[in-house]
Tab-separated table of C-alpha atoms in Angstrom:
chain	number	residue	atom	x	y	z
A	923	MET	CA	0.000	0.000	0.000
A	924	THR	CA	0.833	3.637	0.076
A	925	TYR	CA	-0.037	6.652	2.116
A	926	CYS	CA	0.308	10.133	0.702
A	927	VAL	CA	-1.173	13.351	2.028
A	928	ALA	CA	-1.093	16.877	0.670
A	929	ILE	CA	-2.166	19.909	2.684
A	930	ALA	CA	-3.153	23.283	1.225
A	931	VAL	CA	-3.303	26.271	3.574
A	932	ASP	CA	-2.952	30.009	3.014
A	933	ALA	CA	0.766	29.892	3.796
A	934	GLY	CA	1.484	27.171	1.254
A	935	LEU	CA	1.477	23.465	0.550
A	936	VAL	CA	2.846	20.430	2.378
A	937	PHE	CA	3.359	17.081	0.651
A	938	CYS	CA	4.175	13.890	2.515
A	939	SER	CA	4.526	10.330	1.236
A	940	ASP	CA	5.784	6.952	2.353
A	941	SER	CA	8.069	4.834	0.164
A	942	ARG	CA	6.981	1.238	0.636
A	943	THR	CA	5.564	-0.798	-2.201
A	944	ASN	CA	4.516	-4.387	-2.089
A	945	ALA	CA	3.169	-7.057	-4.335
A	946	GLY	CA	2.526	-9.652	-1.674
A	947	ILE	CA	4.210	-9.303	1.688
A	948	ASP	CA	7.384	-10.999	0.497
A	949	ARG	CA	7.862	-8.579	-2.364
A	950	VAL	CA	8.392	-5.383	-0.458
A	951	SER	CA	10.516	-2.662	-1.994
A	952	THR	CA	11.296	0.984	-1.575
A	953	TYR	CA	10.196	3.429	-4.243
A	954	SER	CA	9.764	7.151	-3.918
A	955	LYS	CA	6.188	8.275	-4.554
A	956	MET	CA	7.030	11.967	-4.685
A	957	PHE	CA	8.033	13.710	-7.926
A	958	ARG	CA	8.998	17.328	-8.424
A	959	PHE	CA	8.807	19.412	-11.561
A	960	GLY	CA	9.223	23.090	-12.144
A	961	VAL	CA	11.015	26.155	-13.299
A	962	ASP	CA	12.034	28.442	-10.452
A	963	GLY	CA	10.195	31.741	-10.540
A	964	GLN	CA	7.644	30.447	-13.052
A	965	ARG	CA	5.895	27.270	-11.959
A	966	GLN	CA	6.284	24.424	-9.466
A	967	PHE	CA	4.524	21.064	-9.325
A	968	VAL	CA	4.702	18.139	-6.946
A	969	ILE	CA	3.083	14.814	-7.808
A	970	LEU	CA	2.351	12.066	-5.285
A	971	SER	CA	1.431	8.627	-6.598
A	972	SER	CA	-0.450	5.602	-5.334
A	973	GLY	CA	-1.622	2.348	-6.856
A	974	ASN	CA	-0.180	-0.018	-9.437
A	975	LEU	CA	3.552	0.639	-9.676
A	976	GLY	CA	3.639	-0.149	-13.381
A	977	THR	CA	0.981	2.459	-14.036
A	978	THR	CA	2.497	5.147	-11.814
A	979	GLN	CA	6.006	4.652	-13.222
A	980	ALA	CA	4.796	4.745	-16.816
A	981	THR	CA	2.702	7.836	-16.070
A	982	ILE	CA	5.522	9.758	-14.398
A	983	SER	CA	7.886	8.670	-17.143
A	984	ARG	CA	5.548	10.128	-19.746
A	985	VAL	CA	5.212	13.373	-17.772
A	986	LYS	CA	9.012	13.681	-17.769
A	987	ARG	CA	9.307	12.828	-21.454
A	988	ASP	CA	6.732	15.436	-22.420
A	989	ILE	CA	8.797	18.055	-20.595
A	990	LYS	CA	12.065	16.888	-22.119
A	991	GLU	CA	10.652	16.695	-25.641
A	992	ARG	CA	8.795	20.002	-25.308
A	993	ALA	CA	5.503	18.324	-26.178
A	994	MET	CA	2.464	20.391	-27.184
A	995	GLN	CA	1.071	19.741	-23.732
A	996	SER	CA	3.261	19.217	-20.671
A	997	LEU	CA	3.680	20.580	-17.164
A	998	LEU	CA	5.592	23.426	-18.823
A	999	THR	CA	2.584	24.457	-20.930
A	1000	VAL	CA	-0.474	23.906	-18.736
A	1001	GLU	CA	-2.061	27.118	-17.567
A	1002	SER	CA	-3.523	25.967	-14.264
A	1003	ILE	CA	-3.181	23.236	-11.664
A	1004	SER	CA	-6.567	22.019	-12.794
A	1005	GLU	CA	-5.340	21.651	-16.382
A	1006	ALA	CA	-2.267	19.869	-15.016
A	1007	ALA	CA	-4.580	17.422	-13.200
A	1008	ASP	CA	-6.542	16.818	-16.423
A	1009	TYR	CA	-3.319	16.215	-18.310
A	1010	LEU	CA	-2.052	13.794	-15.637
A	1011	GLY	CA	-5.403	11.987	-15.497
A	1012	GLY	CA	-5.382	11.574	-19.267
A	1013	ILE	CA	-1.949	9.935	-19.239
A	1014	SER	CA	-2.909	7.713	-16.337
A	1015	ARG	CA	-6.017	6.465	-18.184
A	1016	THR	CA	-4.099	5.829	-21.371
A	1017	VAL	CA	-1.522	3.772	-19.475
A	1018	GLN	CA	-4.202	1.809	-17.638
A	1019	GLU	CA	-6.172	1.067	-20.787
A	1020	LYS	CA	-3.120	-0.512	-22.398
A	1021	HIS	CA	-3.309	-3.300	-19.810
A	1022	ASP	CA	-6.991	-3.349	-19.014
A	1023	ALA	CA	-7.780	-6.235	-21.337
A	1024	HIS	CA	-6.439	-8.532	-18.644
A	1025	GLY	CA	-8.789	-7.258	-15.961
A	1026	THR	CA	-8.485	-4.657	-13.263
A	1027	GLY	CA	-5.696	-3.997	-10.815
A	1028	PHE	CA	-3.883	-1.401	-12.882
A	1029	GLU	CA	-5.522	1.597	-11.206
A	1030	ALA	CA	-3.474	4.478	-9.918
A	1031	SER	CA	-4.329	7.691	-8.076
A	1032	PHE	CA	-2.314	10.855	-7.912
A	1033	VAL	CA	-2.154	14.124	-6.048
A	1034	ILE	CA	-0.762	17.033	-7.987
A	1035	GLY	CA	-0.185	20.401	-6.401
A	1036	GLY	CA	1.823	23.542	-6.860
A	1037	GLN	CA	1.582	27.033	-8.227
A	1038	ILE	CA	1.880	28.774	-11.585
A	1039	ALA	CA	2.995	32.426	-11.567
A	1040	GLY	CA	0.003	34.718	-11.224
A	1041	LYS	CA	-2.325	31.906	-10.176
A	1042	LYS	CA	-3.282	30.510	-6.773
A	1043	HIS	CA	-1.441	27.585	-5.203
A	1044	ARG	CA	-3.624	24.476	-5.215
A	1045	ILE	CA	-3.736	20.718	-4.778
A	1046	MET	CA	-5.779	18.250	-6.832
A	1047	MET	CA	-6.476	14.554	-6.469
A	1048	VAL	CA	-6.619	12.563	-9.710
A	1049	TYR	CA	-8.802	9.447	-9.582
A	1050	PRO	CA	-7.999	6.268	-11.542
A	1051	GLU	CA	-10.764	7.292	-13.957
A	1052	GLY	CA	-8.824	10.465	-14.761
A	1053	ASN	CA	-11.195	12.983	-13.196
A	1054	HIS	CA	-10.093	15.131	-10.292
A	1055	ILE	CA	-11.162	17.045	-7.198
A	1056	THR	CA	-9.492	19.776	-5.165
A	1057	SER	CA	-9.381	20.512	-1.449
A	1058	SER	CA	-11.735	22.978	0.201
A	1059	HIS	CA	-11.694	25.600	2.921
A	1060	ASP	CA	-13.101	23.138	5.440
A	1061	THR	CA	-11.112	20.160	4.186
A	1062	PRO	CA	-7.717	21.610	3.373
A	1063	TYR	CA	-6.087	18.281	2.515
A	1064	LEU	CA	-6.192	15.379	0.081
A	1065	GLN	CA	-5.112	11.803	0.697
A	1066	ILE	CA	-4.386	8.831	-1.546
A	1067	GLY	CA	-3.681	5.210	-0.627
A	1068	GLU	CA	-4.286	3.886	2.868
A	1069	SER	CA	-6.002	7.030	4.063
A	1070	LYS	CA	-8.300	6.065	6.919
A	1071	TYR	CA	-5.934	5.542	9.862
A	1072	GLY	CA	-4.414	8.975	9.434
A	1073	LYS	CA	-7.595	10.906	8.674
A	1074	PRO	CA	-8.943	11.666	12.189
A	1075	ILE	CA	-5.944	13.803	13.179
A	1076	LEU	CA	-6.115	15.799	9.930
A	1077	ASP	CA	-9.836	16.414	10.476
A	1078	ARG	CA	-9.214	17.646	13.987
A	1079	ILE	CA	-6.168	19.839	13.489
A	1080	LEU	CA	-6.055	21.344	10.011
A	1081	THR	CA	-7.393	24.811	9.248
A	1082	ARG	CA	-6.451	27.192	6.436
A	1083	ASP	CA	-4.712	29.645	8.752
A	1084	LEU	CA	-2.162	27.201	10.217
A	1085	ASN	CA	1.535	27.813	9.642
A	1086	LEU	CA	3.521	25.344	7.562
A	1087	ASP	CA	5.477	23.969	10.534
A	1088	THR	CA	2.243	22.874	12.153
A	1089	CYS	CA	0.949	21.418	8.903
A	1090	ALA	CA	4.179	19.478	8.378
A	1091	LEU	CA	4.002	18.097	11.908
A	1092	CYS	CA	0.353	17.167	11.413
A	1093	ALA	CA	1.220	15.315	8.201
A	1094	LEU	CA	3.947	13.393	10.023
A	1095	VAL	CA	1.630	12.457	12.890
A	1096	SER	CA	-0.963	11.313	10.362
A	1097	MET	CA	1.746	9.255	8.633
A	1098	ASP	CA	2.833	7.817	11.982
A	1099	SER	CA	-0.709	6.647	12.815
A	1100	THR	CA	-0.908	4.980	9.415
A	1101	MET	CA	2.447	3.226	9.740
A	1102	ARG	CA	1.509	1.987	13.189
A	1103	SER	CA	-1.670	0.312	11.924
A	1104	ASN	CA	-0.595	-0.807	8.447
A	1105	LEU	CA	2.676	-2.633	7.873
A	1106	SER	CA	2.590	-1.968	4.150
A	1107	VAL	CA	3.128	1.755	4.716
A	1108	GLY	CA	6.661	2.580	5.791
A	1109	PRO	CA	9.746	4.779	5.662
A	1110	PRO	CA	11.589	6.493	4.140
A	1111	ILE	CA	9.060	9.273	4.603
A	1112	GLU	CA	9.489	12.123	2.166
A	1113	MET	CA	8.252	15.615	2.784
A	1114	LEU	CA	8.208	18.706	0.673
A	1115	VAL	CA	7.006	22.204	1.479
A	1116	TYR	CA	5.963	24.920	-0.917
A	1117	ARG	CA	5.609	28.464	0.434
A	1118	THR	CA	2.930	30.549	-1.282
A	1119	ASP	CA	4.148	32.804	-4.110
A	1120	THR	CA	7.805	31.790	-3.768
A	1121	LEU	CA	7.601	29.751	-7.002
A	1122	THR	CA	10.419	27.610	-5.709
A	1123	LEU	CA	10.278	24.424	-3.664
A	1124	ASP	CA	11.838	24.041	-0.237
A	1125	THR	CA	14.655	21.543	0.174
A	1126	PRO	CA	13.038	18.110	0.321
A	1127	LEU	CA	13.177	16.227	3.598
A	1128	ARG	CA	13.622	12.519	3.857
A	1129	PHE	CA	13.178	10.575	7.081
A	1130	ASP	CA	14.737	7.127	6.981
A	1131	GLU	CA	13.796	4.194	9.181
A	1132	ASP	CA	16.533	5.208	11.617
A	1133	SER	CA	15.712	8.925	11.571
A	1134	GLU	CA	16.006	10.212	15.111
A	1135	PHE	CA	13.470	12.929	14.393
A	1136	LEU	CA	10.867	10.479	13.045
A	1137	ARG	CA	11.371	8.303	16.116
A	1138	GLU	CA	10.993	11.344	18.344
A	1139	VAL	CA	7.700	12.270	16.651
A	1140	LYS	CA	6.498	8.701	17.091
A	1141	ARG	CA	7.546	8.480	20.746
A	1142	SER	CA	6.265	11.917	21.567
A	1143	TRP	CA	2.863	11.467	19.914
A	1144	ASP	CA	2.413	8.027	21.419
A	1145	GLN	CA	3.115	9.377	24.898
A	1146	ARG	CA	0.920	12.457	24.497
A	1147	LEU	CA	-1.956	10.434	23.113
A	1148	LYS	CA	-1.770	8.070	26.064
A	1149	ASP	CA	-1.596	11.008	28.462
A	1150	ALA	CA	-4.577	12.618	26.743
A	1151	PHE	CA	-6.545	9.413	27.151
A	1152	ARG	CA	-5.569	9.107	30.807
A	1153	GLN	CA	-6.808	12.644	31.436
A	1154	MET	CA	-10.277	11.844	30.106
A	1155	PRO	CA	-13.078	12.049	32.643
A	1156	PRO	CA	-13.806	8.595	34.070
A	1157	PHE	CA	-16.423	6.470	32.375
A	1158	ALA	CA	-19.671	7.482	34.066
A	1159	TRP	CA	-21.700	4.287	34.204
A	1160	ALA	CA	-24.473	5.721	36.316
A	1161	ALA	CA	-24.691	8.898	34.276
A	1162	ALA	CA	-24.731	6.994	31.023
A	1163	TRP	CA	-27.514	4.806	32.250
A	1164	ASP	CA	-29.547	7.440	34.082
A	1165	LYS	CA	-29.708	9.602	30.991
A	1166	ASN	CA	-31.418	6.808	29.124
A	1167	PRO	CA	-33.696	5.098	31.611
A	1168	GLY	CA	-35.453	2.002	30.457
A	1169	ARG	CA	-33.810	1.892	27.035
A	1170	ALA	CA	-32.727	-1.727	27.248
A	1171	VAL	CA	-31.838	-3.534	24.035
A	1172	ASN	CA	-32.703	-6.916	22.603
A	1173	TYR	CA	-33.403	-9.214	25.471
A	1174	ASN	CA	-33.376	-12.556	23.790
A	1175	ASP	CA	-36.597	-13.744	25.302
A	1176	ASP	CA	-38.893	-10.876	24.467
A	1177	GLN	CA	-38.344	-10.915	20.728
A	1178	ASP	CA	-39.294	-13.281	17.977
B	451	MET	CA	-21.745	0.977	7.256
B	452	THR	CA	-21.248	-0.254	10.741
B	453	TYR	CA	-18.636	-0.085	13.428
B	454	CYS	CA	-18.505	-2.683	16.182
B	455	VAL	CA	-15.666	-3.392	18.568
B	456	ALA	CA	-15.260	-6.042	21.254
B	457	ILE	CA	-12.491	-5.964	23.846
B	458	ALA	CA	-11.295	-8.946	25.878
B	459	VAL	CA	-9.160	-8.291	28.953
B	460	ASP	CA	-8.558	-10.250	32.137
B	461	ALA	CA	-11.321	-8.390	33.947
B	462	GLY	CA	-13.938	-9.164	31.327
B	463	LEU	CA	-15.402	-8.164	27.995
B	464	VAL	CA	-16.645	-4.893	26.526
B	465	PHE	CA	-18.904	-4.759	23.477
B	466	CYS	CA	-19.724	-1.562	21.628
B	467	SER	CA	-21.710	-0.998	18.428
B	468	ASP	CA	-23.297	1.782	16.435
B	469	SER	CA	-26.858	1.548	15.114
B	470	ARG	CA	-26.857	3.149	11.705
B	471	THR	CA	-27.635	1.182	8.571
B	472	ASN	CA	-27.821	2.489	5.078
B	473	ALA	CA	-28.564	1.305	1.591
B	474	GLY	CA	-27.610	4.492	-0.189
B	475	ILE	CA	-27.332	7.719	1.752
B	476	ASP	CA	-31.061	8.430	1.467
B	477	ARG	CA	-32.020	5.108	2.974
B	478	VAL	CA	-30.589	5.500	6.432
B	479	SER	CA	-32.224	3.691	9.323
B	480	THR	CA	-31.554	2.713	12.886
B	481	TYR	CA	-31.100	-0.938	13.759
B	482	SER	CA	-29.433	-2.393	16.788
B	483	LYS	CA	-26.412	-4.518	15.938
B	484	MET	CA	-26.007	-5.963	19.426
B	485	PHE	CA	-27.785	-9.138	20.510
B	486	ARG	CA	-27.717	-10.810	23.904
B	487	PHE	CA	-28.350	-14.416	24.761
B	488	GLY	CA	-27.815	-16.344	27.937
B	489	VAL	CA	-28.893	-18.108	31.037
B	490	ASP	CA	-27.721	-16.365	34.187
B	491	GLY	CA	-25.221	-18.421	36.126
B	492	GLN	CA	-24.639	-20.784	33.202
B	493	ARG	CA	-23.674	-19.025	29.981
B	494	GLN	CA	-23.722	-15.591	28.400
B	495	PHE	CA	-23.245	-14.567	24.769
B	496	VAL	CA	-23.200	-11.239	23.002
B	497	ILE	CA	-23.289	-11.040	19.206
B	498	LEU	CA	-22.361	-7.949	17.186
B	499	SER	CA	-23.280	-7.880	13.513
B	500	SER	CA	-22.056	-6.097	10.404
B	501	GLY	CA	-22.805	-6.359	6.711
B	502	ASN	CA	-25.924	-7.077	4.682
B	503	LEU	CA	-28.930	-6.392	6.911
B	504	GLY	CA	-30.963	-9.166	5.320
B	505	THR	CA	-28.233	-11.680	6.140
B	506	THR	CA	-27.648	-10.468	9.698
B	507	GLN	CA	-31.350	-10.366	10.538
B	508	ALA	CA	-31.987	-13.834	9.110
B	509	THR	CA	-28.945	-15.175	10.964
B	510	ILE	CA	-29.909	-13.700	14.329
B	511	SER	CA	-33.486	-14.835	13.781
B	512	ARG	CA	-32.303	-18.378	13.254
B	513	VAL	CA	-30.097	-18.214	16.379
B	514	LYS	CA	-33.151	-17.157	18.386
B	515	ARG	CA	-35.372	-19.818	16.844
B	516	ASP	CA	-32.860	-22.548	17.615
B	517	ILE	CA	-32.931	-21.484	21.266
B	518	LYS	CA	-36.721	-21.276	21.388
B	519	GLU	CA	-37.218	-24.616	19.657
B	520	ARG	CA	-34.492	-26.323	21.688
B	521	ALA	CA	-32.675	-27.353	18.497
B	522	MET	CA	-29.968	-30.053	18.605
B	523	GLN	CA	-27.412	-27.267	18.318
B	524	SER	CA	-28.002	-23.791	19.688
B	525	LEU	CA	-26.304	-21.254	21.942
B	526	LEU	CA	-27.764	-23.294	24.797
B	527	THR	CA	-25.929	-26.466	23.744
B	528	VAL	CA	-22.533	-25.309	22.436
B	529	GLU	CA	-19.667	-26.183	24.734
B	530	SER	CA	-17.292	-23.340	23.925
B	531	ILE	CA	-17.226	-19.861	22.457
B	532	SER	CA	-15.302	-21.354	19.555
B	533	GLU	CA	-18.099	-23.847	18.889
B	534	ALA	CA	-20.583	-20.980	19.130
B	535	ALA	CA	-18.594	-19.102	16.485
B	536	ASP	CA	-18.624	-22.192	14.224
B	537	TYR	CA	-22.356	-22.518	14.697
B	538	LEU	CA	-22.935	-18.831	13.927
B	539	GLY	CA	-20.652	-18.986	10.883
B	540	GLY	CA	-22.540	-22.000	9.561
B	541	ILE	CA	-25.881	-20.210	9.769
B	542	SER	CA	-24.441	-17.080	8.182
B	543	ARG	CA	-23.101	-19.068	5.221
B	544	THR	CA	-26.371	-20.913	4.729
B	545	VAL	CA	-28.273	-17.629	4.679
B	546	GLN	CA	-25.805	-16.039	2.248
B	547	GLU	CA	-25.861	-19.018	-0.101
B	548	LYS	CA	-29.626	-18.757	-0.445
B	549	HIS	CA	-29.173	-15.427	-2.230
B	550	ASP	CA	-25.755	-15.845	-3.775
B	551	ALA	CA	-27.077	-16.823	-7.190
B	552	HIS	CA	-27.674	-13.137	-7.807
B	553	GLY	CA	-24.093	-12.132	-7.131
B	554	THR	CA	-22.287	-10.878	-4.088
B	555	GLY	CA	-23.218	-8.214	-1.579
B	556	PHE	CA	-24.861	-10.530	0.924
B	557	GLU	CA	-21.800	-10.898	3.120
B	558	ALA	CA	-22.017	-10.429	6.868
B	559	SER	CA	-19.466	-10.524	9.660
B	560	PHE	CA	-20.065	-11.107	13.333
B	561	VAL	CA	-18.326	-10.881	16.649
B	562	ILE	CA	-19.489	-13.333	19.263
B	563	GLY	CA	-18.197	-13.256	22.807
B	564	GLY	CA	-19.078	-14.363	26.267
B	565	GLN	CA	-18.436	-17.114	28.761
B	566	ILE	CA	-19.687	-20.603	29.506
B	567	ALA	CA	-19.472	-21.831	33.126
B	568	GLY	CA	-16.098	-23.440	33.768
B	569	LYS	CA	-14.564	-22.036	30.597
B	570	LYS	CA	-12.634	-18.853	29.851
B	571	HIS	CA	-14.354	-15.706	28.627
B	572	ARG	CA	-13.512	-15.052	24.984
B	573	ILE	CA	-14.378	-13.113	21.865
B	574	MET	CA	-14.399	-14.424	18.280
B	575	MET	CA	-14.788	-12.762	14.922
B	576	VAL	CA	-16.778	-14.700	12.320
B	577	TYR	CA	-15.882	-13.933	8.701
B	578	PRO	CA	-18.432	-13.964	5.865
B	579	GLU	CA	-16.926	-17.326	4.824
B	580	GLY	CA	-17.925	-18.776	8.195
B	581	ASN	CA	-14.452	-19.246	9.651
B	582	HIS	CA	-13.358	-17.363	12.742
B	583	ILE	CA	-10.461	-15.896	14.685
B	584	THR	CA	-10.056	-14.823	18.284
B	585	SER	CA	-8.216	-11.948	19.945
B	586	SER	CA	-4.722	-12.342	21.396
B	587	HIS	CA	-2.697	-11.156	24.333
B	588	ASP	CA	-1.134	-8.396	22.269
B	589	THR	CA	-4.268	-7.545	20.326
B	590	PRO	CA	-7.030	-7.824	22.915
B	591	TYR	CA	-9.807	-6.611	20.619
B	592	LEU	CA	-11.745	-7.455	17.476
B	593	GLN	CA	-13.482	-5.077	15.095
B	594	ILE	CA	-16.028	-5.474	12.321
B	595	GLY	CA	-17.312	-2.932	9.818
B	596	GLU	CA	-15.618	0.428	9.318
B	597	SER	CA	-12.663	-0.441	11.514
B	598	LYS	CA	-9.743	1.698	10.379
B	599	TYR	CA	-10.522	5.143	11.796
B	600	GLY	CA	-10.934	3.760	15.307
B	601	LYS	CA	-8.021	1.320	15.281
B	602	PRO	CA	-5.056	3.559	16.214
B	603	ILE	CA	-6.428	4.407	19.663
B	604	LEU	CA	-7.156	0.738	20.425
B	605	ASP	CA	-3.617	-0.220	19.384
B	606	ARG	CA	-2.136	2.431	21.633
B	607	ILE	CA	-4.227	2.011	24.772
B	608	LEU	CA	-5.451	-1.554	25.182
B	609	THR	CA	-3.600	-4.086	27.308
B	610	ARG	CA	-4.953	-7.213	29.009
B	611	ASP	CA	-4.574	-5.773	32.520
B	612	LEU	CA	-6.780	-2.695	32.016
B	613	ASN	CA	-9.922	-2.310	34.069
B	614	LEU	CA	-13.296	-2.400	32.347
B	615	ASP	CA	-13.990	1.319	32.861
B	616	THR	CA	-10.897	2.175	30.871
B	617	CYS	CA	-11.768	-0.373	28.191
B	618	ALA	CA	-15.298	1.010	27.899
B	619	LEU	CA	-13.952	4.546	27.565
B	620	CYS	CA	-11.423	3.400	24.976
B	621	ALA	CA	-14.206	1.720	22.960
B	622	LEU	CA	-16.228	4.949	23.063
B	623	VAL	CA	-13.272	7.067	21.955
B	624	SER	CA	-12.629	4.610	19.117
B	625	MET	CA	-16.313	4.862	18.175
B	626	ASP	CA	-16.138	8.655	18.343
B	627	SER	CA	-13.165	8.782	15.930
B	628	THR	CA	-15.083	6.543	13.537
B	629	MET	CA	-18.270	8.616	13.684
B	630	ARG	CA	-16.285	11.774	13.088
B	631	SER	CA	-14.743	10.451	9.889
B	632	ASN	CA	-17.582	8.320	8.504
B	633	LEU	CA	-21.123	9.620	8.315
B	634	SER	CA	-22.565	6.153	7.879
B	635	VAL	CA	-21.606	5.199	11.422
B	636	GLY	CA	-23.808	6.836	14.026
B	637	PRO	CA	-25.738	6.735	17.279
B	638	PRO	CA	-27.441	5.289	19.179
B	639	ILE	CA	-24.255	3.711	20.502
B	640	GLU	CA	-24.852	0.537	22.478
B	641	MET	CA	-22.461	-0.825	25.030
B	642	LEU	CA	-22.424	-3.951	27.089
B	643	VAL	CA	-19.978	-5.143	29.694
B	644	TYR	CA	-19.364	-8.659	30.909
B	645	ARG	CA	-17.343	-9.142	34.099
B	646	THR	CA	-15.260	-12.319	34.181
B	647	ASP	CA	-16.868	-15.299	35.928
B	648	THR	CA	-20.078	-13.466	36.852
B	649	LEU	CA	-22.025	-15.371	34.162
B	650	THR	CA	-24.441	-12.488	33.976
B	651	LEU	CA	-24.376	-9.432	31.742
B	652	ASP	CA	-24.234	-5.873	33.030
B	653	THR	CA	-27.156	-3.584	32.320
B	654	PRO	CA	-26.802	-2.497	28.715
B	655	LEU	CA	-25.992	1.138	28.032
B	656	ARG	CA	-27.390	3.073	25.145
B	657	PHE	CA	-26.150	6.520	24.141
B	658	ASP	CA	-28.558	8.381	21.926
B	659	GLU	CA	-27.688	11.216	19.571
B	660	ASP	CA	-28.545	13.699	22.319
B	661	SER	CA	-26.706	11.817	25.085
B	662	GLU	CA	-24.929	14.371	27.231
B	663	PHE	CA	-22.290	11.814	28.166
B	664	LEU	CA	-21.511	10.911	24.548
B	665	ARG	CA	-21.192	14.596	23.728
B	666	GLU	CA	-18.913	15.066	26.714
B	667	VAL	CA	-16.656	12.218	25.559
B	668	LYS	CA	-16.555	13.753	22.082
B	669	ARG	CA	-15.830	17.283	23.342
B	670	SER	CA	-13.321	16.108	25.883
B	671	TRP	CA	-11.382	13.847	23.495
B	672	ASP	CA	-11.379	16.463	20.775
B	673	GLN	CA	-9.949	19.046	23.157
B	674	ARG	CA	-7.369	16.692	24.646
B	675	LEU	CA	-6.209	15.516	21.251
B	676	LYS	CA	-5.742	19.092	20.099
B	677	ASP	CA	-3.875	19.919	23.311
B	678	ALA	CA	-1.681	16.847	22.857
B	679	PHE	CA	-0.835	17.958	19.338
B	680	ARG	CA	-0.085	21.506	20.491
B	681	GLN	CA	2.336	20.123	23.090
B	682	MET	CA	4.367	18.272	20.472
B	683	PRO	CA	7.938	19.479	20.021
B	684	PRO	CA	8.109	21.931	17.115
B	685	PHE	CA	8.874	20.602	13.674
B	686	ALA	CA	12.652	20.586	13.456
B	687	TRP	CA	13.417	21.455	9.865
B	688	ALA	CA	17.128	21.789	10.336
B	689	ALA	CA	17.376	18.640	12.413
B	690	ALA	CA	15.321	16.685	9.922
B	691	TRP	CA	17.532	17.797	7.099
B	692	ASP	CA	20.880	17.578	8.876
B	693	LYS	CA	20.236	13.994	9.838
B	694	ASN	CA	19.919	13.069	6.188
B	695	PRO	CA	22.442	15.188	4.351
B	696	GLY	CA	22.450	14.951	0.597
B	697	ARG	CA	19.496	12.627	0.357
B	698	ALA	CA	17.537	14.696	-2.126
B	699	VAL	CA	14.735	13.030	-4.062
B	700	ASN	CA	13.729	12.961	-7.701
B	701	TYR	CA	14.912	16.155	-9.254
B	702	ASN	CA	13.100	16.181	-12.538
B	703	ASP	CA	16.148	16.923	-14.615
B	704	ASP	CA	18.489	14.236	-13.422
B	705	GLN	CA	16.259	11.283	-14.156
B	706	ASP	CA	15.045	9.721	-17.332
């Protein structure tokens, strides 16, 4: 599996992805799922990928070739992030259809985000079918892959006015929750930050398995979560029951 | 969807289930997914159900009828929780096979737990195929339905030596995380506790949508989680980078 998350706030964008791929649990490998494209001062794009590795590699390869060969349409020519998402979705579908005769399993999803000079910074999620959605004011993030374990913390913490440090930390905590519950998501964890209107990408970060900082995040969050739970008010049996007098459920003898 | 969780610790068992069912988002109804069977002093069983409502209702109906009609095999005759799980799985498969000609979608999963006099208290998960697994020392819980959102907190908190109050609170927090992220899981939340060797079930608890206690758990956990996140050490950009010097990823120009 894969877990990738992209966050879009006023201050900029945060991209975070794991690097584990597997075809069966004894065919586990490490592949980056984060790809960067851009011309400083003009346009910057980051793509995160999830799904069939054949499809994602062929898709990214084609994106690179189109840039290199100055194709009619490429990430150098698109005029908006939305057009970039359409372009990416089109390639992804073409690649999938080449193999589709043999059934399904070739699906891939992508997140593409960035900024083009004079336009707003945005993130888009590209479905296997090639269509796409963007984030919203209330849901300032997009996820692909194994997204459920890490979703609650994003829902609770993220707002558009957060600074990028907080967003980056939130992405890492979300990644940590996912890694803890799903073995097929794992380090190295890659992270990339884009600051609004800079039109240049920050230095990419990479946290390996033995990264002291990643371990510190893990340890620290684990401890704080346990502390938070311990500080919860005690389970109020009487209160719970008193509030709902007589609402017993399903006694086996009084039903058909 | 559905979310049900059962916890097995030394002190006893905790069962917790939501009550929302849906066939499309405009066909949302409330059905209990918790069923109790037993003879005080002799044996107690709790069943949680998930999946196709037709299958779960027909299965539970048959379990009740077998008790009422004193069938050769019923929850009154089985000699272990494992045998009870086999019995339940057999009924579930029979019910599913009746409709299977028309394709899939009739699957159901169950958790069955309890205690028979002289035996250990246990919980079992019954798969749609009829086979079953139990919990373990390191994983003292079982989930069915929409299980991923609520799994991280169970993994972090639960150990076999916890008291039942803590387990009940942990189940509620896990349920709260699930409800927050998935609209198709919702109140009333039902909870049932079994204390080891009592051979009688506690009074069932039911938390309605307007339950003050449920709201308090939600508010309290939300606040504590946010506080926990705020107390995390700040994101250490420099440290993260310094620990991994020169490990840049995927520059678009230096790859094919």
